[in-house]
Amino acid sequence: MKIKVDEISSVIAEEIQQYRSEVDVAEVGKVLEVGDGIARVYGLKNAMALERVDFQNGASGQVFNLEENSVGVVILGDYLGIKEGDEVRRSGELLSVPCGDAMVGRVVDPLGRPLDGKGAIETPHRRPLEFKAPGIAERQPVNQPLQTGLKAIDSMIPIGRGQRELIIGDRKTGKTAIALDTIVNQKGGDVICIYVAVGQKESTVAGVVDKLTETGAMDYTIVVSASASEPAPLQYIAPYAGAAMAEYFMYQDGRATVCIYDDLSKQAHAYRQLSLLLRRPPGREAYPGDVFYLHSRLLERSVKLRDEYAVVPKETPEDCVDRNVAHKHPEGLKAPKEHRPDDIHGLYHRPGGFDRGTAWLESLPDKDRYRLHRFPDSGGSLTALPIIETLEGEVAAYIPTNVISITDGQIYLEPDLFFAGVRPAVNVGISVSRVGGNAQRKAMKKIAGSLRLDLAAFRELEAFAQLGTDLDVATQRQLDRGRRIVELLKQPQYQPYNVNDQVISIFAGTKGYLDDLAENRVLEFETALLQHVRERHAEVLKELDEKDALTDDLAEKITKIVEEFKVSFTGSENTE
Amino acid sequence: MPSVSDKEITVARVYSNAMLRLAEAKGEADSLFEEMDQLVSLLDAHEDLDGFLASPMIDPEVRKVSLEKLFRGKASDLLVDSLQILNEKERLDLIRAVAQTYRLDHAEMRGWVDAHVRTAVPLSDGLRTQLEEVVSKRTGRRGRLEEAVDESLLGGVVVQIGDEKLDASVTTKLQRLGELLSERGSREVYSGKDYVEAGE
């Protein structure tokens, strides 16, 4: 082995030649006291709230408290290397994280520094950590589903793109499992996933990363980790960093993103710690007064952005994002209702905008020279799946009630169900999705109604049944149905179901084709049925995909298939 | 450097303002500034004296007598009287804070600005006037230089005016260059370019 000295020295010479030294001007202060991730800094008269400052040892900090003669700074990094009297420099910038395609597939800390040993991340893009959520005009209602691949959730607690759905439950009830299944289910889709781990064990995060790599999910996922050994300030900023990385894809490329915050109760703990150390007054459960704002401003950044259309000259390229190319309606906002644009720039972006744009285009005398253009950076979404860990099922504690009130619904997981073998351990009685219904596939919506009813009836009767009294036939039938459906909704981890498969298996359940099967054979039947449909009746799946709805005609077809299959299934059983 | 808290500064300002007003009326403001400076360096040199002034264990009556013996005649009456007032109010532990706020307010009143200058070698007179000019040009005020020799700078000069720091020292430049080189180094490593020849 021989080192190429010449080449190395030429690189060094080149670097030195380019080095232009100038007088280094900076606004500096001095550390008065430091401890527990917090520093009080004398000076920095012009420092602004939330500004980034740099310490002598290379750590950065964020200005939190502005006092008369000093500022309180939280240290994002190694605070043990900072001494009294150390110099602190203002940066004049807010905290920001690197973003972009280079981040995908990487495991990073909340400042975007790689943790996976795969080398530096070269990306020119950065976004501020704290970003104001878009206003009313930039949004549209949730209208596209985000499939989790879990039967129990996609059918009864559907999640839409841009929604905030809380996953809440005690420890060890499968909260993270639901989030990971959702990530795995996005494979082959257009969704970018961000998994933010706050205050977790490094070993747990390593396990998650391994599993995501194994399933191929890292190809479209970024993992942001601030483990339990990181200082509290890093744990506090981690969810904002994750949101900023997701926002890049949403605002720049109009893509759909999912951000999983695992979990926000630990982030609240970290924020409580640093607030108390900064001597901010404690409130309920010793959390500071602005702990609600901590979560509300984070979750408010979840959004479904509006789709923007405009009539543009035919030669406009498909990837054009310049809103000025729009061919404006001459009458502007006074145009007839069916052609009327939604703003003074001639864009169509409210519900029905596509139809109105098309209508106007059709009415143009020289319509061949124009086309309806969809701006490719519009219509992105950020779906948030925050996770909250409760203690002994106590959802009335401070942080859980806060986050429940902020989100658009919650998936409630129960240890009792978990240990009874119902996994995912979703309590469908008290889990809700307040907006996801609008986004649900029509076929699914149709069959999910009866599913809910069946389960509700079952829960009511279940208590009676335990008394061991004699039951009439109808009641017994309800109970049988309920038990089969509970069985049907069980699903192993990392095996997300395609939505069409879900429709067919739930269809079989709610129509009663499982009622006379032994409970322990339900999943076996389901697996065989789905395989049968995929192999012999692929046209039905295709039709489901195309029509997006369960027409009577299609329902009849599926009924026939299931009936035929059942005969062969039970037949083979009898001959055994 | 300052190690006094916000609270102390607030209290100390009350006393230093009063002293400054009185001194200015008597035309002794500048000399009192120098005396205060000397007092602080005296305290720095004699820890015992510092302890004697600050300790709440000592009866103010006893301290009053000692203060008279120590300072009367050797310092201006204004300073000694001020010390006695501080003693009476049991605020002598704030003496450093008082000196600091006096210094700031005095400079403010005169339209001066304090500039801390660090160089590797002592300043020559020519350099000093040049630096004073630079400072007044930058701030629009008369610069009052506080010089210090720091050999670790190797060369060049570091000037700090308030919170603003102008660093033209050789050490900093070398450090920058070092950072730049190591950054380039890591880029070269990740670029996958081979700087090692196989063989031999």
mmCIF file of C-alpha atoms in Angstrom, chain A residues 105-108 116 118 180 195 197 202-218 221-225 494:
data_model
loop_
_atom_site.group_PDB
_atom_site.id
_atom_site.type_symbol
_atom_site.label_atom_id
_atom_site.label_comp_id
_atom_site.label_asym_id
_atom_site.label_seq_id
_atom_site.Cartn_x
_atom_site.Cartn_y
_atom_site.Cartn_z
ATOM 1 C CA GLY A 105 -33.546 6.040 3.682
ATOM 2 C CA ARG A 106 -31.404 7.654 6.347
ATOM 3 C CA VAL A 107 -31.433 7.622 10.128
ATOM 4 C CA VAL A 108 -30.675 11.083 11.488
ATOM 5 C CA ASP A 116 -26.476 5.363 10.485
ATOM 6 C CA LYS A 118 -23.636 5.901 5.849
ATOM 7 C CA LEU A 180 -44.927 0.546 11.491
ATOM 8 C CA TYR A 195 -40.698 8.037 11.818
ATOM 9 C CA ALA A 197 -38.506 8.340 17.797
ATOM 10 C CA GLU A 202 -31.508 2.986 21.131
ATOM 11 C CA SER A 203 -32.037 -0.767 20.895
ATOM 12 C CA THR A 204 -35.739 -0.297 20.139
ATOM 13 C CA VAL A 205 -34.988 2.226 17.412
ATOM 14 C CA ALA A 206 -32.337 -0.067 15.963
ATOM 15 C CA GLY A 207 -34.931 -2.841 15.879
ATOM 16 C CA VAL A 208 -37.403 -0.591 14.078
ATOM 17 C CA VAL A 209 -34.802 0.439 11.499
ATOM 18 C CA ASP A 210 -33.827 -3.178 10.905
ATOM 19 C CA LYS A 211 -37.432 -4.200 10.423
ATOM 20 C CA LEU A 212 -38.080 -1.318 8.027
ATOM 21 C CA THR A 213 -34.956 -2.201 6.057
ATOM 22 C CA GLU A 214 -35.930 -5.849 5.954
ATOM 23 C CA THR A 215 -39.385 -5.087 4.580
ATOM 24 C CA GLY A 216 -37.957 -2.642 2.051
ATOM 25 C CA ALA A 217 -39.731 0.267 3.709
ATOM 26 C CA MET A 218 -36.566 2.305 4.254
ATOM 27 C CA THR A 221 -38.715 6.441 4.951
ATOM 28 C CA ILE A 222 -36.669 8.827 7.084
ATOM 29 C CA VAL A 223 -36.043 7.942 10.718
ATOM 30 C CA VAL A 224 -35.400 10.814 13.128
ATOM 31 C CA SER A 225 -34.139 9.602 16.465
ATOM 32 C CA TYR A 494 -46.026 -6.626 9.126
#
